[in-house]
Coordinates of C-alpha atoms in Angstrom, one line a residue:
X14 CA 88.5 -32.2 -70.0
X15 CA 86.4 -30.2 -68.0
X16 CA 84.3 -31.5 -65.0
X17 CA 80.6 -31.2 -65.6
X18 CA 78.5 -30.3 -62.7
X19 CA 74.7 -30.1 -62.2
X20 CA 73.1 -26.2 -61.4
X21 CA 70.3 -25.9 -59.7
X22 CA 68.7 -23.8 -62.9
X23 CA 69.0 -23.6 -66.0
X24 CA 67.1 -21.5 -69.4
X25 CA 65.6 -24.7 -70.2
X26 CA 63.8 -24.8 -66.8
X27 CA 61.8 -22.3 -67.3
X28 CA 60.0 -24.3 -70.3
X29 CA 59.7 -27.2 -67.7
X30 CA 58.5 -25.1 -65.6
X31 CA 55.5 -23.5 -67.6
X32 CA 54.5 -27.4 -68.7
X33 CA 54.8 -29.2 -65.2
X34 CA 53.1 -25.8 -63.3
X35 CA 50.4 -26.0 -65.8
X36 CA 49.7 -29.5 -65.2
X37 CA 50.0 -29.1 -61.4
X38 CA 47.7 -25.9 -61.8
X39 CA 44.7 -28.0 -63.5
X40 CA 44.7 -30.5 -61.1
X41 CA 44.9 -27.8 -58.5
X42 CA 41.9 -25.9 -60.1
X43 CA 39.9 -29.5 -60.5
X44 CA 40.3 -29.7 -56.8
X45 CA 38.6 -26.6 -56.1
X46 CA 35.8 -27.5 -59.1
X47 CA 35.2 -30.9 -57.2
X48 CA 35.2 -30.1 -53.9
X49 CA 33.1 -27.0 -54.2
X50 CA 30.8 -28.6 -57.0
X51 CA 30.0 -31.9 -56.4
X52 CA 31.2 -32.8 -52.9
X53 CA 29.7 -29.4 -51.6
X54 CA 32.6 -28.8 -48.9
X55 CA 32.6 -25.3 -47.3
X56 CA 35.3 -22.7 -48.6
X57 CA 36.8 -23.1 -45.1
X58 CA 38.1 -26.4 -45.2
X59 CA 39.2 -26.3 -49.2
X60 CA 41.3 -23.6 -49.0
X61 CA 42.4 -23.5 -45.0
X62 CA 42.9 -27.5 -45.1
X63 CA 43.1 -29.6 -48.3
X64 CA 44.7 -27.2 -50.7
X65 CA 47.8 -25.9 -48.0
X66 CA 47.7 -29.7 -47.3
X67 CA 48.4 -30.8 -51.2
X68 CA 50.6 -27.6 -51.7
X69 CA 53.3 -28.9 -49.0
X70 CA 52.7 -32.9 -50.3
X71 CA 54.2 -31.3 -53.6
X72 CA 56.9 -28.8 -51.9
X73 CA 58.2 -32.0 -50.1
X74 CA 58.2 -34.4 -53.2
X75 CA 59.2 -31.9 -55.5
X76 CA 62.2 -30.6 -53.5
X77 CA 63.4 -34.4 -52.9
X78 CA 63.6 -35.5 -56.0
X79 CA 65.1 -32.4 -57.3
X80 CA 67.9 -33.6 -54.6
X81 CA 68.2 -36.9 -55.7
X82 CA 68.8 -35.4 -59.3
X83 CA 71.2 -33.3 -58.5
X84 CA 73.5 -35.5 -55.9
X85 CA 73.7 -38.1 -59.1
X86 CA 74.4 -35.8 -61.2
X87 CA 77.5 -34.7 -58.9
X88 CA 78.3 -38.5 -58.6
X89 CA 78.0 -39.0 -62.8
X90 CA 79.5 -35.6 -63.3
X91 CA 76.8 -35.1 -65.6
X92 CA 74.9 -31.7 -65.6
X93 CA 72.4 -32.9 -68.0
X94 CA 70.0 -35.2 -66.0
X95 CA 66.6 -34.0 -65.6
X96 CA 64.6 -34.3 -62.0
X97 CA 61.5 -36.4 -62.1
X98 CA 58.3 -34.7 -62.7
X99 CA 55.9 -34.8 -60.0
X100 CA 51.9 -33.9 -58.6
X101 CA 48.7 -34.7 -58.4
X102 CA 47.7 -38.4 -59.5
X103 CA 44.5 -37.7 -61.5
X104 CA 42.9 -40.7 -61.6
X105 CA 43.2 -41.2 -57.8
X106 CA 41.8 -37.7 -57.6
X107 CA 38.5 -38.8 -59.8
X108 CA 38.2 -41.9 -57.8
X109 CA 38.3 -40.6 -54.2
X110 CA 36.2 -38.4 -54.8
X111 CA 33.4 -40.5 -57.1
X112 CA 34.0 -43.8 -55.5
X113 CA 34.8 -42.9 -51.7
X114 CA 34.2 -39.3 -50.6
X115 CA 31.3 -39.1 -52.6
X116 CA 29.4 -42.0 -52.1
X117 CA 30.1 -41.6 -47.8
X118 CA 28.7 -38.0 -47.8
X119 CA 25.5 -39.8 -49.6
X120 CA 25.2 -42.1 -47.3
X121 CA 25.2 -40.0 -44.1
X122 CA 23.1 -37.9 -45.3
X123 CA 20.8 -40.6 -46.5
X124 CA 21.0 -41.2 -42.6
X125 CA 19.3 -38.0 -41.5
X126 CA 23.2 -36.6 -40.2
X127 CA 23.6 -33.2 -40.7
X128 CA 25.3 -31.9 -43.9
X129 CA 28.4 -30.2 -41.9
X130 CA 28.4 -33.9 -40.6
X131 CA 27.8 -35.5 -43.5
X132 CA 30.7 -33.2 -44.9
X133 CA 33.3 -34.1 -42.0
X134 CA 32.9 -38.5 -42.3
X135 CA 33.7 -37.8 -46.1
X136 CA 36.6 -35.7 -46.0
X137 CA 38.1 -37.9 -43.1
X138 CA 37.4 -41.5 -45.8
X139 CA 38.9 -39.4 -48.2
X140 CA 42.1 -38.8 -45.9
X141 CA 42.6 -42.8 -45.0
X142 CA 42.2 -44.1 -48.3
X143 CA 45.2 -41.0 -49.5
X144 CA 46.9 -42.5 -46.8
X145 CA 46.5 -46.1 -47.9
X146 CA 47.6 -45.6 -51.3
X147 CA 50.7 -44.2 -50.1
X148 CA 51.4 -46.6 -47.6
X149 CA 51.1 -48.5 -50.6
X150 CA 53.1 -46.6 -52.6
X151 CA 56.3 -46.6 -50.2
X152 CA 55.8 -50.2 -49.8
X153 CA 55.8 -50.8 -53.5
X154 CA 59.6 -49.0 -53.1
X155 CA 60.7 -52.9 -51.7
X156 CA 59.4 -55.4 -53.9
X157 CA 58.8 -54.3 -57.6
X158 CA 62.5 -54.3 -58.4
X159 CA 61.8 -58.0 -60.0
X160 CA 58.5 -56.9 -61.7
X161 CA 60.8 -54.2 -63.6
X162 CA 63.5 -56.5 -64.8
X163 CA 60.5 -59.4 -66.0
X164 CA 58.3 -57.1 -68.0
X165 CA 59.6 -56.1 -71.1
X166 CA 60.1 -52.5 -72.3
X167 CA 57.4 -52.2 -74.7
X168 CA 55.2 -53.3 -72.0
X169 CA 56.1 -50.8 -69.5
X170 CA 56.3 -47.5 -72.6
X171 CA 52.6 -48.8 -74.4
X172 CA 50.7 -48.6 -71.4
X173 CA 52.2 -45.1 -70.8
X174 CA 51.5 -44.1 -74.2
X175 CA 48.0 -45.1 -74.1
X176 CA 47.2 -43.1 -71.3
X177 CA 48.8 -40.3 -72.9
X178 CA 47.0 -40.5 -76.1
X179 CA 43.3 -40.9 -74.5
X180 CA 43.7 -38.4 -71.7
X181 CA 46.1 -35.8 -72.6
X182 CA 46.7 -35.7 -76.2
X183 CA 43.2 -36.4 -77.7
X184 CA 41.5 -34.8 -74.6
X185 CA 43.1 -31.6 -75.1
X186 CA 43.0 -31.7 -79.0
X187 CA 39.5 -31.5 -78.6
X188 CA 39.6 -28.6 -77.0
X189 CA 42.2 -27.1 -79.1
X190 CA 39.3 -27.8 -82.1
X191 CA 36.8 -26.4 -79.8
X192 CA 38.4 -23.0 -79.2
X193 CA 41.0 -23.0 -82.8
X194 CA 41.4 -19.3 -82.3
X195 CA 43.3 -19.8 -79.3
X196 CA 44.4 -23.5 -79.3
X197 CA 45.8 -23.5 -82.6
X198 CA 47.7 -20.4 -82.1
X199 CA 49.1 -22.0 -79.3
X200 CA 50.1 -25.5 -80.7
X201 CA 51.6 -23.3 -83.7
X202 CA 54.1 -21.5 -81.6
X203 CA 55.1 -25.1 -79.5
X204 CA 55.5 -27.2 -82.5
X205 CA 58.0 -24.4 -84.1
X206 CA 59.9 -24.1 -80.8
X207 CA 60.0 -27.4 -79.5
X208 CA 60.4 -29.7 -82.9
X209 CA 61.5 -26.5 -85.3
X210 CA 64.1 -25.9 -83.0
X211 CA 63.5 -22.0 -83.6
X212 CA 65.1 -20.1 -81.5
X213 CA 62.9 -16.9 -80.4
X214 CA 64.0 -14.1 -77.1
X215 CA 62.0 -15.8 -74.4
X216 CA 61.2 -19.6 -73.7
X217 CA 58.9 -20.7 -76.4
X218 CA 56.4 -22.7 -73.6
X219 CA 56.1 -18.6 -72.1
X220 CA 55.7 -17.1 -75.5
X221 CA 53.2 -19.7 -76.3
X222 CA 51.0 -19.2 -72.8
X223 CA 51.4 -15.0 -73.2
X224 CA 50.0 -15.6 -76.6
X225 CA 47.4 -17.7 -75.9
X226 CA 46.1 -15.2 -72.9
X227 CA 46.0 -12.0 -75.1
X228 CA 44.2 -14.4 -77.7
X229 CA 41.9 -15.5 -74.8
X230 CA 40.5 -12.0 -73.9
X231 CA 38.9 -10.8 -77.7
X232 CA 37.7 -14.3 -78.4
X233 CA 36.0 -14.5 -74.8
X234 CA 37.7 -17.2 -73.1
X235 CA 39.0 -14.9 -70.8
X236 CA 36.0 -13.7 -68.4
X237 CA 36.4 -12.1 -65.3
X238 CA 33.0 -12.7 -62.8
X239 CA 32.5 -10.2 -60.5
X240 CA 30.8 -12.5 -57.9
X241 CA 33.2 -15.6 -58.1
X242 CA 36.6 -13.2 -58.3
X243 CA 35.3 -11.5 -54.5
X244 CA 34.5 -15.1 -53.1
X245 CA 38.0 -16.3 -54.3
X246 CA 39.6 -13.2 -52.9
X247 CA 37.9 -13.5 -49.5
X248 CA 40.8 -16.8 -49.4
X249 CA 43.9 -15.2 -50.3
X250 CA 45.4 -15.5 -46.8
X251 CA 48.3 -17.6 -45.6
X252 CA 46.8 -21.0 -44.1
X253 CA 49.3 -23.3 -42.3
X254 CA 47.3 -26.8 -42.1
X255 CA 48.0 -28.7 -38.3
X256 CA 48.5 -32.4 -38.2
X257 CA 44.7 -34.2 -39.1
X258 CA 46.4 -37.7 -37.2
X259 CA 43.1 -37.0 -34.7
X260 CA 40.9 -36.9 -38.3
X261 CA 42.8 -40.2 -39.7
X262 CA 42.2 -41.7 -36.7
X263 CA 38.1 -40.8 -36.4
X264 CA 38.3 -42.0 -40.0
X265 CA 39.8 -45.7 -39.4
X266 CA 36.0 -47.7 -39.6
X267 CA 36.2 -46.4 -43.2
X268 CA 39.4 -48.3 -43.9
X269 CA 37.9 -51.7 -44.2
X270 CA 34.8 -50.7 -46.5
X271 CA 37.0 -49.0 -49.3
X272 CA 39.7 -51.5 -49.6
X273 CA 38.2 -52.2 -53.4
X274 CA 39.3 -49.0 -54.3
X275 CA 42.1 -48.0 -52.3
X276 CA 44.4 -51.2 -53.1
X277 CA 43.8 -51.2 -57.0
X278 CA 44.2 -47.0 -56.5
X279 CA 47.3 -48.1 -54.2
X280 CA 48.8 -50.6 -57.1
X281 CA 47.9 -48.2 -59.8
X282 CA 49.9 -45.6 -58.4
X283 CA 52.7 -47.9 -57.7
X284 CA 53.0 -49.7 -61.4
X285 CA 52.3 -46.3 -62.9
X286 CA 55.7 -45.2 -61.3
X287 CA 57.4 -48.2 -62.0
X288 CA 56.8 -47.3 -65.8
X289 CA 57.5 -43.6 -65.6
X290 CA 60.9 -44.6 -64.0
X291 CA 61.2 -47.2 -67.3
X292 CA 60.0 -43.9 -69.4
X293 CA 63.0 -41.9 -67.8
X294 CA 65.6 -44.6 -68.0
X295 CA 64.7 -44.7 -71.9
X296 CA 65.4 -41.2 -71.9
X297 CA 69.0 -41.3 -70.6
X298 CA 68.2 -40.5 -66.6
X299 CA 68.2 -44.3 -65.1
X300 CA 67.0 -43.2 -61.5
X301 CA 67.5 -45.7 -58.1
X302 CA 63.4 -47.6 -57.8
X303 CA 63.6 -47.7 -53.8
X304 CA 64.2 -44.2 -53.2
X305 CA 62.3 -42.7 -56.0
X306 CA 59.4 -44.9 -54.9
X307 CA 59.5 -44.3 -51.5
X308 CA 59.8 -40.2 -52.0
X309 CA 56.6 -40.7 -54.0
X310 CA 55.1 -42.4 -51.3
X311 CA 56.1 -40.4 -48.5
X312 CA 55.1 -37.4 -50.8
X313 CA 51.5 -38.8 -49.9
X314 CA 51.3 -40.1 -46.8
X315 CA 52.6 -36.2 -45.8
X316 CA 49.5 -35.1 -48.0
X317 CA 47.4 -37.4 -45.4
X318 CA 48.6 -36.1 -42.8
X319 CA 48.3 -32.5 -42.8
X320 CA 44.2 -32.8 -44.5
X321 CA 44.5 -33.5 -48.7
X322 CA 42.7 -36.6 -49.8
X323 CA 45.2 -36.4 -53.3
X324 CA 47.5 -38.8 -53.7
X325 CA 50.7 -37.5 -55.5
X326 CA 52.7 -39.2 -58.0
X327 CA 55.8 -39.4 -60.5
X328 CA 54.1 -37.8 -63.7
X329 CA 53.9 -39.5 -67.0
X330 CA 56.5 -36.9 -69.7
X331 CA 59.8 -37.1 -68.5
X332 CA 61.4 -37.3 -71.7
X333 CA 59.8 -34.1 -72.9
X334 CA 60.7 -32.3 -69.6
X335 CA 64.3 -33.5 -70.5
X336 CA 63.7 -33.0 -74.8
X337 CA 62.8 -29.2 -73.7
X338 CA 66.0 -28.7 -72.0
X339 CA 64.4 -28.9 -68.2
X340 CA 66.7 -30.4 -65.6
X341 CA 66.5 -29.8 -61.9
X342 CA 65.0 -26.1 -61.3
X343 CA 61.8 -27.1 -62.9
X344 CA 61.5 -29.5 -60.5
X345 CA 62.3 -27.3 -57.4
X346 CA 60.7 -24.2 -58.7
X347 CA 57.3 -26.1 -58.9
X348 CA 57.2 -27.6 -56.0
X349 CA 58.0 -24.0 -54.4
X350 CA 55.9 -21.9 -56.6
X351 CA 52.8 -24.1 -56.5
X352 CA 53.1 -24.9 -52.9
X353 CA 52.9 -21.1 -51.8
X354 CA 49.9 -20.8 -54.4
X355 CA 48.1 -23.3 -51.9
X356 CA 49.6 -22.2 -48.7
X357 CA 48.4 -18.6 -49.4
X358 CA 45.1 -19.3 -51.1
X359 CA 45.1 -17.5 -54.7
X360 CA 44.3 -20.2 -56.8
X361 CA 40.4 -19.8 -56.9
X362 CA 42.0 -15.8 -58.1
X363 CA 44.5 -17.6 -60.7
X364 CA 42.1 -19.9 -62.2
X365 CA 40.2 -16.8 -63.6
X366 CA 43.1 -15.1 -65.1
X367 CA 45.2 -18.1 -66.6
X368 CA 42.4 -20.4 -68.9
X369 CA 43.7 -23.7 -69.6
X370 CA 43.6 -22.9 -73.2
X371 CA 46.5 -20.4 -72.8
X372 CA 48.6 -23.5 -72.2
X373 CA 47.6 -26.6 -72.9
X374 CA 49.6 -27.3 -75.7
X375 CA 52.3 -27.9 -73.7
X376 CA 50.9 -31.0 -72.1
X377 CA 49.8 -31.8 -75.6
X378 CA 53.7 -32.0 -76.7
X379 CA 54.7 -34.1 -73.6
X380 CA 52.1 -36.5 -75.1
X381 CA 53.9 -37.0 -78.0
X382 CA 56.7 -36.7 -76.8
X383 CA 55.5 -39.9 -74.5
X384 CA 53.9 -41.9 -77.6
X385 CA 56.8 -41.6 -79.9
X386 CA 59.2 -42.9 -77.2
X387 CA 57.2 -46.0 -76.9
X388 CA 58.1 -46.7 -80.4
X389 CA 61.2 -45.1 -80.6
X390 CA 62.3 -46.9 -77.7
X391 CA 61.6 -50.6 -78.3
X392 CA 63.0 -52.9 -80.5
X393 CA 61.3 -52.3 -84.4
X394 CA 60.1 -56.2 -84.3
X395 CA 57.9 -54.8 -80.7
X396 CA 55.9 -52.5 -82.6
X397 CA 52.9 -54.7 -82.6
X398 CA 52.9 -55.1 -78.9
X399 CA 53.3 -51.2 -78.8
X400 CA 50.1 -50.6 -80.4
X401 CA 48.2 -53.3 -78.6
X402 CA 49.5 -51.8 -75.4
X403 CA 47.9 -48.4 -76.2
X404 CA 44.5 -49.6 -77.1
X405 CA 43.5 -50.4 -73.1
X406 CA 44.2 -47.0 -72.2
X407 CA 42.7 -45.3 -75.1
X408 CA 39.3 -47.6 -74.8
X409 CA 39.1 -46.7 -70.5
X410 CA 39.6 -42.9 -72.1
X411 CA 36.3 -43.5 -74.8
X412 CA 34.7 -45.1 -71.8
X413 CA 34.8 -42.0 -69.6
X414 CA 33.6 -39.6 -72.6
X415 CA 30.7 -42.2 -73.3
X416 CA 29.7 -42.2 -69.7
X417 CA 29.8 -38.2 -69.5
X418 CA 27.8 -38.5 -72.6
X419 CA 25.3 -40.5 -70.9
X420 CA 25.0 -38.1 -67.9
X421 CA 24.6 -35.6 -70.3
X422 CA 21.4 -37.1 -71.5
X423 CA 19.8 -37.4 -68.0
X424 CA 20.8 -41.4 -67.4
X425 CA 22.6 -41.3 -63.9
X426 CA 19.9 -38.7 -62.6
X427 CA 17.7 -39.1 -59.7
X428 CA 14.8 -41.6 -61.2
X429 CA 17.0 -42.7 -63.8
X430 CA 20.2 -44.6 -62.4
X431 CA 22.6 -46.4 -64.7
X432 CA 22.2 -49.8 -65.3
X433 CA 21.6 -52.5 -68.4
X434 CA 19.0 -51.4 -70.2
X435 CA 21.7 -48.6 -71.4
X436 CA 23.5 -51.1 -73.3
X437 CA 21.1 -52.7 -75.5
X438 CA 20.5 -49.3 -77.8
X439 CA 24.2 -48.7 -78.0
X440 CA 24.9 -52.1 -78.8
X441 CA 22.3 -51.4 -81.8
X442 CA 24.2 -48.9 -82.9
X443 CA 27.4 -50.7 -82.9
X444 CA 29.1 -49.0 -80.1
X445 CA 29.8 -52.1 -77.8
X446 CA 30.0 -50.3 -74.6
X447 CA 30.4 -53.3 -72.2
X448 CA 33.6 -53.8 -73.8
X449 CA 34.4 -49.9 -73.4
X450 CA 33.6 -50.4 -69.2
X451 CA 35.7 -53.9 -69.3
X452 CA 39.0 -52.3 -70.6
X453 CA 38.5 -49.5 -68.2
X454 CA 38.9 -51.1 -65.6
X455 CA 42.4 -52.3 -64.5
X456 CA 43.8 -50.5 -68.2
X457 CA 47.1 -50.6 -66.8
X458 CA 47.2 -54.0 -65.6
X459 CA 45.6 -54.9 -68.5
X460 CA 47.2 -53.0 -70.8
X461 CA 51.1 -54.6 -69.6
X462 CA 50.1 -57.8 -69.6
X463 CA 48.5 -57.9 -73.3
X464 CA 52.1 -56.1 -74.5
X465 CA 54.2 -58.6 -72.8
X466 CA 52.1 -61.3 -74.1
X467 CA 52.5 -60.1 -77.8
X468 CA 56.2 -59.4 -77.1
X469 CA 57.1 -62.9 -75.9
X470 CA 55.0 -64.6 -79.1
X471 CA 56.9 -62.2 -81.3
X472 CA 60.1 -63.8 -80.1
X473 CA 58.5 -67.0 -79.7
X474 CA 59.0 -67.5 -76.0
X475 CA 55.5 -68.8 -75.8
X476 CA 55.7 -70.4 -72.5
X477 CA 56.1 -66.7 -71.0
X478 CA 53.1 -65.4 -73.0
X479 CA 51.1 -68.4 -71.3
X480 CA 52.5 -67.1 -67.8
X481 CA 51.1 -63.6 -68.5
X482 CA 47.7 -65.2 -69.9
X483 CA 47.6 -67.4 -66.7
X484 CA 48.4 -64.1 -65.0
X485 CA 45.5 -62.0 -66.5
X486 CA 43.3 -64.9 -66.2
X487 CA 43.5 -64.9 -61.9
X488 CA 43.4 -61.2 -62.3
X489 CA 40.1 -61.0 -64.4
X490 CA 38.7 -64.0 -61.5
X491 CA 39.7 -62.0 -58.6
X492 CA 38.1 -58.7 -60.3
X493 CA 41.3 -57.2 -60.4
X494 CA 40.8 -56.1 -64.2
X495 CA 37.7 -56.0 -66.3
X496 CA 35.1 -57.1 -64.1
X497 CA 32.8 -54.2 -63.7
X498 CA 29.5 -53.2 -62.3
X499 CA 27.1 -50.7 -62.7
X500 CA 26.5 -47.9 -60.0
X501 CA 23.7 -45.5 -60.3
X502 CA 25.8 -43.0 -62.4
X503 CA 29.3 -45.0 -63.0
X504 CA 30.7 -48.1 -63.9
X505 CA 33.4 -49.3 -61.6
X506 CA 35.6 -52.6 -60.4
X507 CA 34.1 -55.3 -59.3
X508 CA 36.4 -57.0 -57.2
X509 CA 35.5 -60.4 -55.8
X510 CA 35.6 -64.4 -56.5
X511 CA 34.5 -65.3 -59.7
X512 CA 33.5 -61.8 -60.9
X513 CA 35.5 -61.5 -63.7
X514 CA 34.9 -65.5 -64.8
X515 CA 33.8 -64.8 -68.4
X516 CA 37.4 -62.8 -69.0
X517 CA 39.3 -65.2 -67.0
X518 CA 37.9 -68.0 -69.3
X519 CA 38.9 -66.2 -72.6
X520 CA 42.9 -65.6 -71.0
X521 CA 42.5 -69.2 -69.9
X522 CA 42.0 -70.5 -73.6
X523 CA 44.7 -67.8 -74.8
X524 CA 47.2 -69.5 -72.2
X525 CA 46.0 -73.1 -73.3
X526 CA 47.1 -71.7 -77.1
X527 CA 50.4 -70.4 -75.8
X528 CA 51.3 -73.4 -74.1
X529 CA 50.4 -75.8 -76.8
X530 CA 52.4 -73.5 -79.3
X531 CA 55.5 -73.6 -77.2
X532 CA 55.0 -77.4 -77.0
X533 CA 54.9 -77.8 -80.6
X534 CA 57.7 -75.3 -80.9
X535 CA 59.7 -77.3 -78.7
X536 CA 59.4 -80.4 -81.1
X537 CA 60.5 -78.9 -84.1
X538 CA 63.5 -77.3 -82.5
X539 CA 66.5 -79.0 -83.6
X540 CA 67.6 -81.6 -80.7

């Protein structure tokens, strides 16, 4: 029998590579958005510092797990496993920069410091709580092997699949619907390549981006400005970031005040990984959790270091990296391609050329890809717990359009902050969205504990569906999930004693039910 062995590329990479470049390549381009937009940072430090700083976090990661895949493939004598996907976490991107970097530049300047000043205390908070969360991370790589054999599958795949659903898949089927010139066009050409299994002369993922681009420039997606294509030019240039350990070390009295959103960021990250390795294992590629874990965290801590404030993370869509033929190039060849993007500055000049639209379908397959394995890859009798997994993430995903629907409406503005008199009106108009901001927060958390639950009643092992009750009951007390407050243009976590108490009370009676179930069941039972 001939000896499989794993190459370093293969056709099939190049799909990968399209889908996981894309992905990397919005976050990139949200980076610039945010910084430049909302934070106000100077060209200077976005393009000389943070992005060269994010570009080698994702050369590093990339290229080690694209080593781990390929020494166990030589040890399997497989040549089929696929590398992890990897990038930008970005839900740690929206909350450092909303709930820490943000909120710090505010409050110097609400000091009278000068906005250059202003500008330097929130990029160095921004660098210690990256840091944090992968200290965090790699810590994570020593102590969650017990979490993953507890939870059940369906669990560990729902929460995954609701996350998928909200923020990829529907989020980018509304703007496929938006713009159906281009984004159906696109979808057409992934579905008939990918699940038609129509074979066409180059990759269907580059077929389906060259399309969308020519279909971009009648329909006016595709707009070149003069003014913004000279200022992103004026940064093409290759910028080699020194160690910030003097920055991370000015920024240590901001350790302390951000702990409520660095340690649920940090644990986020960390479970989020956990079920991505699950996710892989489901798919055929069962991958070590202390090194892949600690690669992730590393991954960030390097991102610290050198001046990015972006945590980086295993991606959610394994299985459709793998599904699209993608083993370890895709991985390598990212990490490369997009890493010399940010070391040499032309992503500002890229972002005008490729529009998301051109691509997205991609990421909308991985999506599915992602949901239907929840299902596919559970026992039939789970499919409950499946479905009440998703619903966490999908309800933190309407919770974030209703909030930007608020903004949009002038609530959050100067003179008119967030707060309760929102609620009432909605409430009138049966959109409960207190119950929206409660499921956001901690969805993952959240989102395990309700599938486990369901899963152990389903096979009648009540007394570990009380356990996770009991569990999400200290976790709603400590604020750890659900408890929530308003700020004057967000809701976030409210961590503290007793915040969560009403949610703790309801998990409390859900346990009380469990237990007195598995008592009764315990009678009945046959002696």
């Amino acid at each position: 029998m001939a000896e499989c062995r794993p190459r370093w590329l293969v056709p099939g990479d190049l799909d990968g590579l399209l889908g996981l470049g894309l992905d990397n390549l919005i976050q990139i381009l949200l980076i610039v958005a945010l910084c430049r937009g909302v934070l106000g940072y100077p060209d200077g430090l976005i393009f000389g510092t943070i992005l060269p700083a994010t570009g080698l976090s994702l050369l590093v990661g990339n290229g080690a797990y694209a080593w781990q895949a390929y020494r166990l493939g030589q040890r399997e004598q497989r040549d089929d496993r696929t590398a992890l996907p990897y990038g930008i976490n970005t839900v740690s991107l929206f909350a450092y920069v909303f709930l820490v970097m943000l909120p710090v530049k505010l409050a110097a300047l609400g000091q009278g410091l000068p906005a250059e000043q202003a500008v330097q205390l929130s990029w160095r908070a921004g660098l210690v709580a990256c840091l944090g969360s992968g200290l965090i991370e790699a810590g994570g790589a020593f102590c969650l092997g017990a979490l993953r054999r507890w939870l059940p599958r369906a669990a560990l795949l729902s929460t995954l699949a609701g996350i998928a659903l909200g923020y990829i898949a529907l989020g980018f089927l509304l703007r496929t619907y938006a713009n159906p010139v281009v984004g159906l066009a696109v979808l057409a050409v992934i579905l008939v390549t990918y699940y038609g299994q129509v074979k066409l002369p180059l990759p269907g993922g580059l077929v389906a981006v060259l399309l969308g681009i020519a279909l971009a420039i009648p329909t006016g997606l595709l707009r070149i400005d003069p003014a913004s294509w000279q200022a992103n030019a004026a940064q093409v240039g290759l910028h080699l970031p020194p160690l910030q350990l003097g920055a991370l070390w000015a920024g240590r009295d901001q350790l302390v005040p951000w702990l409520g959103v660095i340690v649920p960021m940090g644990l986020f990250n960390v479970l989020g990984s956990l079920q991505n390795l699950e996710s892989a294992e489901a798919a055929g590629d069962r991958y070590p959790l202390r090194s892949s874990l600690l690669i992730n965290g590393v991954g960030t801590v390097v991102a610290a270091a050198l001046g990015s404030c972006f945590p980086t993370t295993i991606y959610i869509g394994h299985p459709g990296w793998k599904a699209m033929g993608a083993r370890i190039g895709y991985s390598w060849l990212n990490g490369l391609l997009i890493g010399l993007g940010c070391l040499l500055g032309v992503f500002g000049l890229v972002g005008q050329l490729v529009p998301i639209e051109a691509g997205m379908a991609i990421v909308l397959y991985i999506a599915l890809v992602i949901t239907a394995q929840s299902f596919q890859a559970t026992p039939a009798a789970h499919a409950p717990a499946v479905v009440l997994g998703l619903l966490p993430g999908l309800a933190g995903w309407g919770a974030l359009l209703l909030k930007a629907g608020l903004r949009a409406g002038g609530a959050g503005s100067p003179g008119h902050p967030f707060g309760p008199e929102l609620l009432l009106p909605l409430r009138q108009a049966d959109v409960w969205a207190a119950g929206a901001f409660a499921l956001e927060q901690g969805q993952i958390v959240a989102a395990m504990l309700l599938a486990a639950m369901l899963v152990y009643v389903i096979e009648r092992r009540f007394s570990a569906a009380a356990l996770c009750a009991a569990l999400a009951a200290a976790a709603s007390w400590l604020g750890l999930i659900h408890a929530w407050r308003f700020t004057p243009a967000d809701t976030v976590l409210d961590l503290g004693w007793g915040t969560g108490g009403p949610w703790a009370l309801g998990y409390l009676v859900m346990a009380l039910v469990f237990a007195a179930a598995a008592l009764l069941d315990r009678r009945r039972s046959p002696r």
